[in-house]
Short mmCIF file of C-alpha atoms and ligand atoms in Angstrom, two decimals:
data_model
loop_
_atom_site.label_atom_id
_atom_site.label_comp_id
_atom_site.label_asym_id
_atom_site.label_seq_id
_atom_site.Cartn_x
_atom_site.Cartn_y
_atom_site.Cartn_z
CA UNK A 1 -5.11 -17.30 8.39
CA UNK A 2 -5.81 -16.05 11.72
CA UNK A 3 -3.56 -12.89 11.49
CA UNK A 4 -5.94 -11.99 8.09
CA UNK A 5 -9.05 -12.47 10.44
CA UNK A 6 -7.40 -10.16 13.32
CA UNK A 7 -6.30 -7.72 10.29
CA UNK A 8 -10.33 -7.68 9.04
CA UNK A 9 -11.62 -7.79 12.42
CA UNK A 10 -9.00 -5.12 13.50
CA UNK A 11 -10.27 -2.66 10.58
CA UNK A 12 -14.21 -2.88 10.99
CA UNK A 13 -13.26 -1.72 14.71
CA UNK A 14 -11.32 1.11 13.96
CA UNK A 15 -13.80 1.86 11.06
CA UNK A 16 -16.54 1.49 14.08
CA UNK A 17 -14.76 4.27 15.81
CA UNK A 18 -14.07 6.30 13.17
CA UNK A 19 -17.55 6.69 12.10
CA UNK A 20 -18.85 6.95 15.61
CA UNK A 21 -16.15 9.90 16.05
CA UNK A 22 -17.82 11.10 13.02
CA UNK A 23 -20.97 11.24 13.84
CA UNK A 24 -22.48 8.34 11.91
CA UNK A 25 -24.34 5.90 13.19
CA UNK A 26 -25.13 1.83 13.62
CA UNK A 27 -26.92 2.07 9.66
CA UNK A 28 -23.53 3.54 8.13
CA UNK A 29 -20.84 1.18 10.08
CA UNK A 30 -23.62 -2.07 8.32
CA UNK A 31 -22.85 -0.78 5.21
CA UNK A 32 -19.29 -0.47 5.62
CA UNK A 33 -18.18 -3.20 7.55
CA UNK A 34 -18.40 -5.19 4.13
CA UNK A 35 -17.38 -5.11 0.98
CA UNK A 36 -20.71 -4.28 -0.89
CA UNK A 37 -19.60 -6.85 -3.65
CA UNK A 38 -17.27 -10.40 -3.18
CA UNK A 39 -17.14 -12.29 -5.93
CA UNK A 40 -15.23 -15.87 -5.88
CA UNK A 41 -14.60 -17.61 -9.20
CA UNK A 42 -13.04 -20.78 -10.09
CA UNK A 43 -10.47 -20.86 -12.63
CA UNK A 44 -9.72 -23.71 -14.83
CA UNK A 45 -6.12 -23.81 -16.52
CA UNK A 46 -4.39 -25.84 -18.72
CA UNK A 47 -1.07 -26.25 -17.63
CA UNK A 48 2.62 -26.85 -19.31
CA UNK A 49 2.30 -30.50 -19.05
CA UNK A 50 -1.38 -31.08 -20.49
CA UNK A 51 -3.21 -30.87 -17.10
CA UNK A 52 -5.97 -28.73 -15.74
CA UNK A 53 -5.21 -27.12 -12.84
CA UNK A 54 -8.50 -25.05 -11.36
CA UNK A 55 -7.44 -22.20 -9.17
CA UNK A 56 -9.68 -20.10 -6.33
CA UNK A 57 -9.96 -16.37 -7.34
CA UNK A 58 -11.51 -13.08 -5.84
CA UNK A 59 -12.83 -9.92 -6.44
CA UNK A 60 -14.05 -7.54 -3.73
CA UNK A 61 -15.77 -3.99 -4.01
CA UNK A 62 -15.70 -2.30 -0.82
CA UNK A 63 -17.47 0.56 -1.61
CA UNK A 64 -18.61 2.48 -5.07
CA UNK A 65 -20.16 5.44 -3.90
CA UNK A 66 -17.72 8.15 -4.26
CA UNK A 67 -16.76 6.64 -8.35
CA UNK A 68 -15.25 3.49 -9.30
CA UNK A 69 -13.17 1.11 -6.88
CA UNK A 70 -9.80 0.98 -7.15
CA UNK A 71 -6.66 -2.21 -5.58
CA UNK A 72 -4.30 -4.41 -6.63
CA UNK A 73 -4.73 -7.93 -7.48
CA UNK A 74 -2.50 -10.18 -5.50
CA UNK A 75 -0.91 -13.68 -6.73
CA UNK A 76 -0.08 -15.83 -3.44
CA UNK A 77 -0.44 -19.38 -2.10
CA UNK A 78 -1.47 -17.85 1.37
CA UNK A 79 -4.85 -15.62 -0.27
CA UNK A 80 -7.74 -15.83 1.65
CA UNK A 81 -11.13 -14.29 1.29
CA UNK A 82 -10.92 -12.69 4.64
CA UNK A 83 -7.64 -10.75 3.16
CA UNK A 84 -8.80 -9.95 0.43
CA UNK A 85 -12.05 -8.20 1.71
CA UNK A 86 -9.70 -6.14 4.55
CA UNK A 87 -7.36 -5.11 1.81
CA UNK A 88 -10.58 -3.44 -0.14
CA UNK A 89 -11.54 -2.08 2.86
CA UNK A 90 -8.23 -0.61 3.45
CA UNK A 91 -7.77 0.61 0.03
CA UNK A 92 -11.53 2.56 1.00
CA UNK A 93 -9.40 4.68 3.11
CA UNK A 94 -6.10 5.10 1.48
CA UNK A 95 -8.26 6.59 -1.58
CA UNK A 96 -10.17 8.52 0.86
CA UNK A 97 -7.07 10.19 2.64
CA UNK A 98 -6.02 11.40 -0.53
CA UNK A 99 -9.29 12.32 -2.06
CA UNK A 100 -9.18 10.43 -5.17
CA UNK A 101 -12.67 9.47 -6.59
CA UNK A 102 -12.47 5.73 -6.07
CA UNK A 103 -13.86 3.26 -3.41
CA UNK A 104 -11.92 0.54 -2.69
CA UNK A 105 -11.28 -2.66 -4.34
CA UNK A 106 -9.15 -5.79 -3.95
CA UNK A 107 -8.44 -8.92 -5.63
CA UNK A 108 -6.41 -11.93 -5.70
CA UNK A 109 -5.39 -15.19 -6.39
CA UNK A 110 -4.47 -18.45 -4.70
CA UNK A 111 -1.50 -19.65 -6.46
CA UNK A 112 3.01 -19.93 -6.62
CA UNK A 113 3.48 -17.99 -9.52
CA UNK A 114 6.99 -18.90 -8.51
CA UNK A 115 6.06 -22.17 -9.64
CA UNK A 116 4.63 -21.69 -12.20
CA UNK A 117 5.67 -20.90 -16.44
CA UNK A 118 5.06 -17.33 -17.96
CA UNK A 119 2.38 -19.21 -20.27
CA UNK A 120 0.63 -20.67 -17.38
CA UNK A 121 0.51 -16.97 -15.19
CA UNK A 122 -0.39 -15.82 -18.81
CA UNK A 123 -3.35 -18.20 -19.27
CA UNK A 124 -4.47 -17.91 -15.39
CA UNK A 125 -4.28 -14.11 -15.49
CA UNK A 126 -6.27 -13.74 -19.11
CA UNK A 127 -8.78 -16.17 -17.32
CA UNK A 128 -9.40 -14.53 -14.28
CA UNK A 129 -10.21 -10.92 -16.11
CA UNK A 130 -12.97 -13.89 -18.19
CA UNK A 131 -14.10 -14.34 -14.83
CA UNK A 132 -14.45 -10.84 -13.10
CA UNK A 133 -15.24 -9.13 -16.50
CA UNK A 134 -18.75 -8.64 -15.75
CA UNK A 135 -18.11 -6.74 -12.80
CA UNK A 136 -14.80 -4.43 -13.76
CA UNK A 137 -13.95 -2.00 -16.11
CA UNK A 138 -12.47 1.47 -16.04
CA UNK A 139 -16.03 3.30 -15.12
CA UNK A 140 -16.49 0.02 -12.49
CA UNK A 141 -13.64 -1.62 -11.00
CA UNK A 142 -9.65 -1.08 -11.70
CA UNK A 143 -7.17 -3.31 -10.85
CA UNK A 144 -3.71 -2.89 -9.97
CA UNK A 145 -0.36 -5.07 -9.40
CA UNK A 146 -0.16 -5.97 -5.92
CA UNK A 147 2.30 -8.97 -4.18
CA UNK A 148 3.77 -10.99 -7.25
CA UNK A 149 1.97 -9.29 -10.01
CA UNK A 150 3.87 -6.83 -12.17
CA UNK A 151 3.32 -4.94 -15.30
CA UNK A 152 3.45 -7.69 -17.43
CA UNK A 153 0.79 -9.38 -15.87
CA UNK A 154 -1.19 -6.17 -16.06
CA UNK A 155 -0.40 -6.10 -19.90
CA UNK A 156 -2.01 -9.44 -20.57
CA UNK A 157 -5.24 -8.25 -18.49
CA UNK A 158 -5.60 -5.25 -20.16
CA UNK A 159 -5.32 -7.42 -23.75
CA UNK A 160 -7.51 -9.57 -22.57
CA UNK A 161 -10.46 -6.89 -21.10
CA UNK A 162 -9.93 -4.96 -24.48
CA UNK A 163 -10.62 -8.31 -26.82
CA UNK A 164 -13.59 -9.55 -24.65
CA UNK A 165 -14.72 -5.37 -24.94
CA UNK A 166 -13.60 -5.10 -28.48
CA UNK A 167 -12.50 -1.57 -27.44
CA UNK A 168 -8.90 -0.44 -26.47
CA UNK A 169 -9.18 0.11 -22.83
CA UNK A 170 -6.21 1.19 -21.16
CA UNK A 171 -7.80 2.46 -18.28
CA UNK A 172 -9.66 -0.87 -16.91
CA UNK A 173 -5.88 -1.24 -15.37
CA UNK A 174 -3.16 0.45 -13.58
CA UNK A 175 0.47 -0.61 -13.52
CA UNK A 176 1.20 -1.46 -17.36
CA UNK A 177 4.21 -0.83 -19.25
CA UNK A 178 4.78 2.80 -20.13
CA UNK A 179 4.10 2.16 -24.03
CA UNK A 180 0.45 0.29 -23.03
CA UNK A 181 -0.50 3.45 -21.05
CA UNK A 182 1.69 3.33 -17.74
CA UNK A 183 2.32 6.63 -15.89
CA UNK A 184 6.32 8.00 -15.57
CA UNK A 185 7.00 8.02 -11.72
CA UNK A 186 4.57 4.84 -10.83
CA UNK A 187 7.63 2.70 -9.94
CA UNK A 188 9.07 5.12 -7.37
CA UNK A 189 5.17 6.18 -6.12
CA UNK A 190 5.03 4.48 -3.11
CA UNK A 191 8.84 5.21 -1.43
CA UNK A 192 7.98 9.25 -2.94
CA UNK A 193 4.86 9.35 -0.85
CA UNK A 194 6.94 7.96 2.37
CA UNK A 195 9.42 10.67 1.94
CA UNK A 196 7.18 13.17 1.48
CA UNK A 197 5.26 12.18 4.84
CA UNK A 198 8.60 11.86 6.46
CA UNK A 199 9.23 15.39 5.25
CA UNK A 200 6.14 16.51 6.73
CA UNK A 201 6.12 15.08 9.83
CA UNK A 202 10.19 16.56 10.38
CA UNK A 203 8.54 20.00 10.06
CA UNK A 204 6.13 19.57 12.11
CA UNK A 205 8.87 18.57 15.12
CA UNK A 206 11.39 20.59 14.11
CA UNK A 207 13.53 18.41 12.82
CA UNK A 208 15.46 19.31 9.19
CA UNK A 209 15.80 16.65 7.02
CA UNK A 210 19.57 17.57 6.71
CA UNK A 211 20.77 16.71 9.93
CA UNK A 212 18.17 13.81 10.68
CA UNK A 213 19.18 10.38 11.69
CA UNK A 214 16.45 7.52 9.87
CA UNK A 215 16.69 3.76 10.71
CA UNK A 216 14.85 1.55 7.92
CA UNK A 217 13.43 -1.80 8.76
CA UNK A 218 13.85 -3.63 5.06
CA UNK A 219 16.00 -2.95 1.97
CA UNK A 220 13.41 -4.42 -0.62
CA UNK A 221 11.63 -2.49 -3.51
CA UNK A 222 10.20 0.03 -0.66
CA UNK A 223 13.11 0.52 1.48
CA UNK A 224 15.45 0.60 -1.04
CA UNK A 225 13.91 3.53 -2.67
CA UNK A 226 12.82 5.34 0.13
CA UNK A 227 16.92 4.93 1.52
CA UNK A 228 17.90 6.31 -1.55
CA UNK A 229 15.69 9.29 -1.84
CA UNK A 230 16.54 9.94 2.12
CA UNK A 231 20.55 9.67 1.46
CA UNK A 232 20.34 11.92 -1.63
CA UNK A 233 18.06 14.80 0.64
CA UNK A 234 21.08 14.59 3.37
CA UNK A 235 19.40 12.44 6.11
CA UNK A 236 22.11 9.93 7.78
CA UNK A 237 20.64 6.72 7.17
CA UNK A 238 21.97 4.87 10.63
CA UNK A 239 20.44 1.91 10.52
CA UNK A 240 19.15 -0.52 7.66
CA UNK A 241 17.87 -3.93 8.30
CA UNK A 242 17.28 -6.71 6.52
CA UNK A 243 15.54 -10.59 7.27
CA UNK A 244 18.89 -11.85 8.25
CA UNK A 245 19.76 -8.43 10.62
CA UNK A 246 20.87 -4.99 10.45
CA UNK A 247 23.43 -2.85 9.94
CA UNK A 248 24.35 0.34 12.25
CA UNK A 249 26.58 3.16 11.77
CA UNK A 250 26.35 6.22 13.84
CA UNK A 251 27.88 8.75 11.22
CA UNK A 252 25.84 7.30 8.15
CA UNK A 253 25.98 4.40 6.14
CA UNK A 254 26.84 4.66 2.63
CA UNK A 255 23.64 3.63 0.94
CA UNK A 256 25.00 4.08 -3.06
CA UNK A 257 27.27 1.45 -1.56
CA UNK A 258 24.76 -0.68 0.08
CA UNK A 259 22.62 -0.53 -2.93
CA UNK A 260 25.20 -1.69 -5.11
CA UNK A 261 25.73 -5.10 -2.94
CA UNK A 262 22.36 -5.47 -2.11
CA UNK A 263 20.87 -8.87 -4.10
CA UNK A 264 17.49 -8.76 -5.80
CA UNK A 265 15.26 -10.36 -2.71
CA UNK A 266 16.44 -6.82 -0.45
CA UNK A 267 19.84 -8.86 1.38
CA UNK A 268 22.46 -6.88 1.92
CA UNK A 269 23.60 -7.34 5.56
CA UNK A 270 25.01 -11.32 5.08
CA UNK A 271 27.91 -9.90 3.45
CA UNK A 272 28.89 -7.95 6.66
CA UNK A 273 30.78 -9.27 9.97
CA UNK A 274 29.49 -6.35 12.20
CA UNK A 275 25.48 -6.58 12.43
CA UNK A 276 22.79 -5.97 14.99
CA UNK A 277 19.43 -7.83 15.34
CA UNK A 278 16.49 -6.18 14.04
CA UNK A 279 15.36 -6.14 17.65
CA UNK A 280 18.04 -3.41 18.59
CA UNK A 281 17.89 -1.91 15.04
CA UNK A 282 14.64 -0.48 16.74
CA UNK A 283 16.09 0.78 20.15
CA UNK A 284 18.81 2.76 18.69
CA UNK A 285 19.44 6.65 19.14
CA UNK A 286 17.99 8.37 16.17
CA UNK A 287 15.31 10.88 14.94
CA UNK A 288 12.91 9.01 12.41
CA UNK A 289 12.48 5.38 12.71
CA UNK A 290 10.43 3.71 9.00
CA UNK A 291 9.10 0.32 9.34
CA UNK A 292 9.75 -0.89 5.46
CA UNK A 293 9.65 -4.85 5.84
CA UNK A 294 6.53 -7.07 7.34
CA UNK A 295 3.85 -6.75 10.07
CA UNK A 296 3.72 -6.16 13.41
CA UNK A 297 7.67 -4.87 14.32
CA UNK A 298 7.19 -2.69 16.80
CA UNK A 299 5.16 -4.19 19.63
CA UNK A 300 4.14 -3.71 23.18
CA UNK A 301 7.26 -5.07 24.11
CA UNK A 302 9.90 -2.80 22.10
CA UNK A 303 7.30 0.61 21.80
CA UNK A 304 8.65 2.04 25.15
CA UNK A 305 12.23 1.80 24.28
CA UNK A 306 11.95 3.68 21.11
CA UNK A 307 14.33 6.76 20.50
CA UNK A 308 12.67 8.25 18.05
CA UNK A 309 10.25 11.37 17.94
CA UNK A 310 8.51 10.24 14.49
CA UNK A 311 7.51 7.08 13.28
CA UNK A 312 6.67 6.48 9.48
CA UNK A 313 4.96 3.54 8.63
CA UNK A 314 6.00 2.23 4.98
CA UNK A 315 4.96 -1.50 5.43
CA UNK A 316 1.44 -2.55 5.82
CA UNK A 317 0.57 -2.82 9.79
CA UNK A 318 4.21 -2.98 11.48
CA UNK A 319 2.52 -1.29 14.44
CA UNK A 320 0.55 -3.25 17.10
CA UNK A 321 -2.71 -1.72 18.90
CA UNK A 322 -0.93 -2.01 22.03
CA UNK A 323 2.37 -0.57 20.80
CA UNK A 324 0.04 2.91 18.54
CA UNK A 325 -1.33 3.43 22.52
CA UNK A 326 1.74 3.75 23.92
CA UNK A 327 3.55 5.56 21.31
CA UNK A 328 0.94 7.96 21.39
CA UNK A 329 1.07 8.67 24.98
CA UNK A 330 4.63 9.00 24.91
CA UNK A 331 4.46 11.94 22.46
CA UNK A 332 5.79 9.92 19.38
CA UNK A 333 4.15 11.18 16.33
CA UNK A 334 2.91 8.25 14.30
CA UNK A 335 2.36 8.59 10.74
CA UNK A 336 0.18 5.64 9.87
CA UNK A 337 0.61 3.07 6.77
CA UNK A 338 -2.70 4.33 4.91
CA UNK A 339 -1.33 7.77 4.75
CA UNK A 340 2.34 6.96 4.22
CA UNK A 341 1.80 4.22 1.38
CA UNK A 342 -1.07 6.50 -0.46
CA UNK A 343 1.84 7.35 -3.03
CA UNK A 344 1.11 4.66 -5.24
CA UNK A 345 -2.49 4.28 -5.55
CA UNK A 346 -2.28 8.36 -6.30
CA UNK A 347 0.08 7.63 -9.37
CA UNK A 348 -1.98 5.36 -10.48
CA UNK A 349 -4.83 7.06 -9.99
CA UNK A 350 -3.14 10.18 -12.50
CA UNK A 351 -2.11 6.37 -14.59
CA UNK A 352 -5.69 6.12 -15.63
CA UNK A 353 -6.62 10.13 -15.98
CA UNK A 354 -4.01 9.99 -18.43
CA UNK A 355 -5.63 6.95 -20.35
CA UNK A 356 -9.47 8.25 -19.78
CA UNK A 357 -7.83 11.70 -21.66
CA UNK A 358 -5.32 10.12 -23.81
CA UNK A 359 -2.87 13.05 -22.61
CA UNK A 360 0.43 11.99 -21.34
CA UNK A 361 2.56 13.63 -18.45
CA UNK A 362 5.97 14.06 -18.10
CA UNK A 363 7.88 12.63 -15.07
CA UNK A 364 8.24 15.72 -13.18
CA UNK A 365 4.61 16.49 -13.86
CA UNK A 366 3.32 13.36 -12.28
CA UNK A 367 5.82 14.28 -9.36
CA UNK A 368 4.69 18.03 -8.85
CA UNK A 369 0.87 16.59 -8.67
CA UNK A 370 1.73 13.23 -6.21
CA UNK A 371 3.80 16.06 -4.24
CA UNK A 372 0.70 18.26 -3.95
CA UNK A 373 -1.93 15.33 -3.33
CA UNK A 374 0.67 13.77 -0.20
CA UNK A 375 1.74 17.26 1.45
CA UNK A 376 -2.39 17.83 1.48
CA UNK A 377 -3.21 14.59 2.96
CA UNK A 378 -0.85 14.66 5.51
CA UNK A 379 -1.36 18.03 6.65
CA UNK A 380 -5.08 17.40 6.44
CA UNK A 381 -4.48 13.93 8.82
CA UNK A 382 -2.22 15.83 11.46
CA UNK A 383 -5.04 19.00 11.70
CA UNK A 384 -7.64 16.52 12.62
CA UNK A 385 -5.67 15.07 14.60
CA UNK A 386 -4.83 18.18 16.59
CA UNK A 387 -8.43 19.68 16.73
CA UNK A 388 -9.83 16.19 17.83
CA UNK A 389 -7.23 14.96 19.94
CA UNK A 390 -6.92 11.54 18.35
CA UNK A 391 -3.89 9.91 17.25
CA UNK A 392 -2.88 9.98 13.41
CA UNK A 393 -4.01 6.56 12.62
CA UNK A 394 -7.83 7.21 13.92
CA UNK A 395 -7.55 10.59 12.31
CA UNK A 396 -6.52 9.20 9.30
CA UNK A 397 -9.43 6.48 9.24
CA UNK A 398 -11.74 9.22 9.90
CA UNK A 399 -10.64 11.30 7.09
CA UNK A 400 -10.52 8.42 4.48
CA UNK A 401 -13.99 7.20 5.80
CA UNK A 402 -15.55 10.56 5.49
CA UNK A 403 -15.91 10.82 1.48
CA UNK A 404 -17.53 7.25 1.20
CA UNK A 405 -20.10 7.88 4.25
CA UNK A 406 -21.40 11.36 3.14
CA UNK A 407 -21.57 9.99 -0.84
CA UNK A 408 -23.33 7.08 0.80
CA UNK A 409 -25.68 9.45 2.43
CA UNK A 410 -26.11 11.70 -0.52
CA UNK A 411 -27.26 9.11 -2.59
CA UNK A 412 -29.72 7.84 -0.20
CA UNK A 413 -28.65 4.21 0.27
CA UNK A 414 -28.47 5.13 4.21
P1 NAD B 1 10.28 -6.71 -0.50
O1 NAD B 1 9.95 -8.17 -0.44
O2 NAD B 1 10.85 -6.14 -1.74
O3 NAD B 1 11.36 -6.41 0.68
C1 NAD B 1 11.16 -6.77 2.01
C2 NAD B 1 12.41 -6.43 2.83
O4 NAD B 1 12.13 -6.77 4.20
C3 NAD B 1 13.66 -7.23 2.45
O5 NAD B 1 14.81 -6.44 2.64
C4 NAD B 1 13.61 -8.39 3.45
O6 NAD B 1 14.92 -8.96 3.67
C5 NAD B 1 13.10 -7.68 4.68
N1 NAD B 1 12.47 -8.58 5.64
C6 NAD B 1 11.67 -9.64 5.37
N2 NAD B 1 11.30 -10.25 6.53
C7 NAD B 1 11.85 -9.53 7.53
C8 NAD B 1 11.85 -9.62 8.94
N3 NAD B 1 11.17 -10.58 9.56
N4 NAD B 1 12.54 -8.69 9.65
C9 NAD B 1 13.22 -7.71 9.03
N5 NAD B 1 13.27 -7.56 7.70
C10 NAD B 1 12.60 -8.47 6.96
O7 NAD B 1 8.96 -5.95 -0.03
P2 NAD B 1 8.54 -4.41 -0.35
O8 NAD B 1 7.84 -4.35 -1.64
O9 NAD B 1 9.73 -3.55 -0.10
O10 NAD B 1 7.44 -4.19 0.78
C11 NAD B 1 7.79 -3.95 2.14
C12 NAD B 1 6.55 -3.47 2.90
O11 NAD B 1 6.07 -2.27 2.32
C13 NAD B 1 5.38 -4.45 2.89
O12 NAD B 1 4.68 -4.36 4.11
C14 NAD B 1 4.53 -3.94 1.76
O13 NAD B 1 3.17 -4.33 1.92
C15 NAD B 1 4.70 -2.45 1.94
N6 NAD B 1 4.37 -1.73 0.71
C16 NAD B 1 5.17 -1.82 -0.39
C17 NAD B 1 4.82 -1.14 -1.55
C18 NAD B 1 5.70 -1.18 -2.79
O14 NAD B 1 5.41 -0.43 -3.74
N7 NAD B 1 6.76 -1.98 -2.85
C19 NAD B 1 3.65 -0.39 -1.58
C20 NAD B 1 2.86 -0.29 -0.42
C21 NAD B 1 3.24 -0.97 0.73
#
């Protein structure tokens, strides 16, 4: 609870600087401090054995002034309001970075689905759209999956928006099964849009991909992808971690290998005699070092022992305020998680231009166009960064702030 205060708090202060670097004032950071819409409903649901169970749900719109807002809808027992209404503002920025024409948007849930029966996440999910109807809908509000929501949940949402609507709406939600209206390539989005930022950022010190040696924190759905796409460009994958420790082989591990033991929860390294702690998987000699696992790795404490020249941040805040300083001053370019997890909020984003036009892409298609949208972003990031001698992260807060503040402006509300 008080880590998702620190991570709301955290944001409206960066968002405070960004707009100040900006040159917006007090008026603009009121506006968008706050979602401009929370909603919390209650959710009554009959469960498997003839009980009601009533659930706590929320909706937050951070911000509609560029077009519709856009985030996933999350299903945990830890969901608070506070996290929900710093993910929307978050997702405000990551739309911004990569100029798609949404605000953002968040939801979630309090509940185990891991508890719970496919019909009961089916009846909870069909009544939460009841509940939030009023204030989504594909020229309003789209929701996405988020942490333990997948496309089948997404599938019974969508039913359920198009029977309340009488309409077929594919586009009130991102994330469905291909034959409901999903996008090729949405799967892979987010680990693409990492590689393509680490691909970037290698340019831009020299480095080629080829002969680069990458340590990954986490071998779940992110890691595991992003490993995978790494190994098959040539990069020597030296070090792979997962919650149980790491793995480190100077000449390469052999990730098809890996891939193949690895279990469905992201363990691999149990199975091995020879491991490291995850605390030395981040102080060893290599090129690229990708936070892919939880929050707050790399710390005051380990930042001045990094090896690395480029960070890449694939989880969601694995870098401490204290640790971004001093990374920055020692010269290490940091490629924050806004910019490097875009990827999957831009496939969906081509998900639901696809459903407003009915016109469906092939994979390579989607991939060409995410390719485009990410090598844009991130070259757009690292200019402002140069020309206003801020780190990537502020940069990247500024840019993804900058689309929602001058719409705000245009349209008079400040
Ligand atoms: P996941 O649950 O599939 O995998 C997590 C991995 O991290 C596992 O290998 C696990 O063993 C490891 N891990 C867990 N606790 C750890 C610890 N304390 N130290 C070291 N390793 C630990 O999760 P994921 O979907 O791969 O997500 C990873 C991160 O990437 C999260 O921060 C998530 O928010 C972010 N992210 C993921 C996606 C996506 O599409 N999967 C999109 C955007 C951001």
């Amino acid at each position: 609870m008080a880590e998702n205060l620190n991570l709301f708090t955290s944001t409206q202060k960066v968002i405070k600087h960004s707009l100040n670097k900006l040159g917006f004032g007090e008026e603009m950071y009121e506006l968008l401090k706050e979602p401009i819409r929370m909603l919390t409903v209650r959710i009554p649901v009959k469960m498997d054995d003839g009980s009601v169970k009533v659930f706590t749900g929320y909706r937050a719109q951070h911000n509609d002034s560029v077009g519709p807002t856009k985030g996933g809808v999350r299903y945990h027992p830890d969901v608070t309001e506070e996290e929900v209404k710093a993910m929307s503002l978050w997702m405000t920025i990551k739309c911004g970075i990569v100029n798609l024409p949404y605000g953002g948007g968040k939801g979630g849930i309090v509940c185990d689905p891991r508890t719970m029966s496919m019909g009961e996440i089916e009846r909870l999910s069909r009544e939460y759209v009841r509940a939030i109807s009023q204030i989504v809908g594909p020229t309003k509000d789209i929701p996405a999956p988020d942490v333990y929501t997948n496309s089948q949940i997404m599938a019974w949402m969508m039913d359920e928006y198009s029977r309340l609507r009488e309409n077929d709406s594919p586009g009130f939600i991102t994330g469905k099964p291909i034959v409901l209206g999903g996008s090729q390539g949405r799967e892979k989005a987010t680990a693409q849009g990492v590689t393509i930022c680490i691909e970037e950022a290698a340019k831009k010190r020299g480095i080629d991909l080829k002969d680069a040696r990458i340590v990954i924190q986490g071998f779940g759905n992110a890691g595991s992808f992003l490993s995978k796409f790494l190994y098959d460009a040539g990069a020597k994958i030296v070090g792979i971690s997962d919650a149980y420790g790491a793995l480190h082989d100077p000449d390469g591990l052999d990730i098809d290998y890996l891939l193949d033991r690895r279990d469905s929860f992201g363990t691999v390294t149990t199975l091995f005699e020879n491991t490291i702690t995850n605390k030395e998987l981040f102080e060893l000699d290599c090129d690229i070092i990708v936070p892919a696992a939880v929050s707050n790795q790399i710390t005051g404490e380990n930042a001045p022992n990094i090896k690395a020249s480029i960070v890449v941040e694939a989880a969601n805040g694995p870098t401490t305020d204290e640790a971004t300083k001093i990374l920055t001053e020692r010269g290490i370019l940091l490629v924050p998680d806004v910019l490097a997890s875009a990827g999957g909020v831009t496939v969906s984003y081509f998900e639901w231009v696809q459903n407003n036009q009915g016109y469906y892409w092939p994979e390579e298609e989607v991939n060409t166009k995410l390719t485009a949208k990410l090598v844009d972003a991130f070259n757009n990031v690292y200019n402002l960064s140069q020309s206003r001698r801020v780190n990537m992260r502020l940069a990247a807060y500024m840019l993804g702030l900058r689309n929602v503040a001058e719409a705000s402006r245009f349209r008079g509300w400040v």
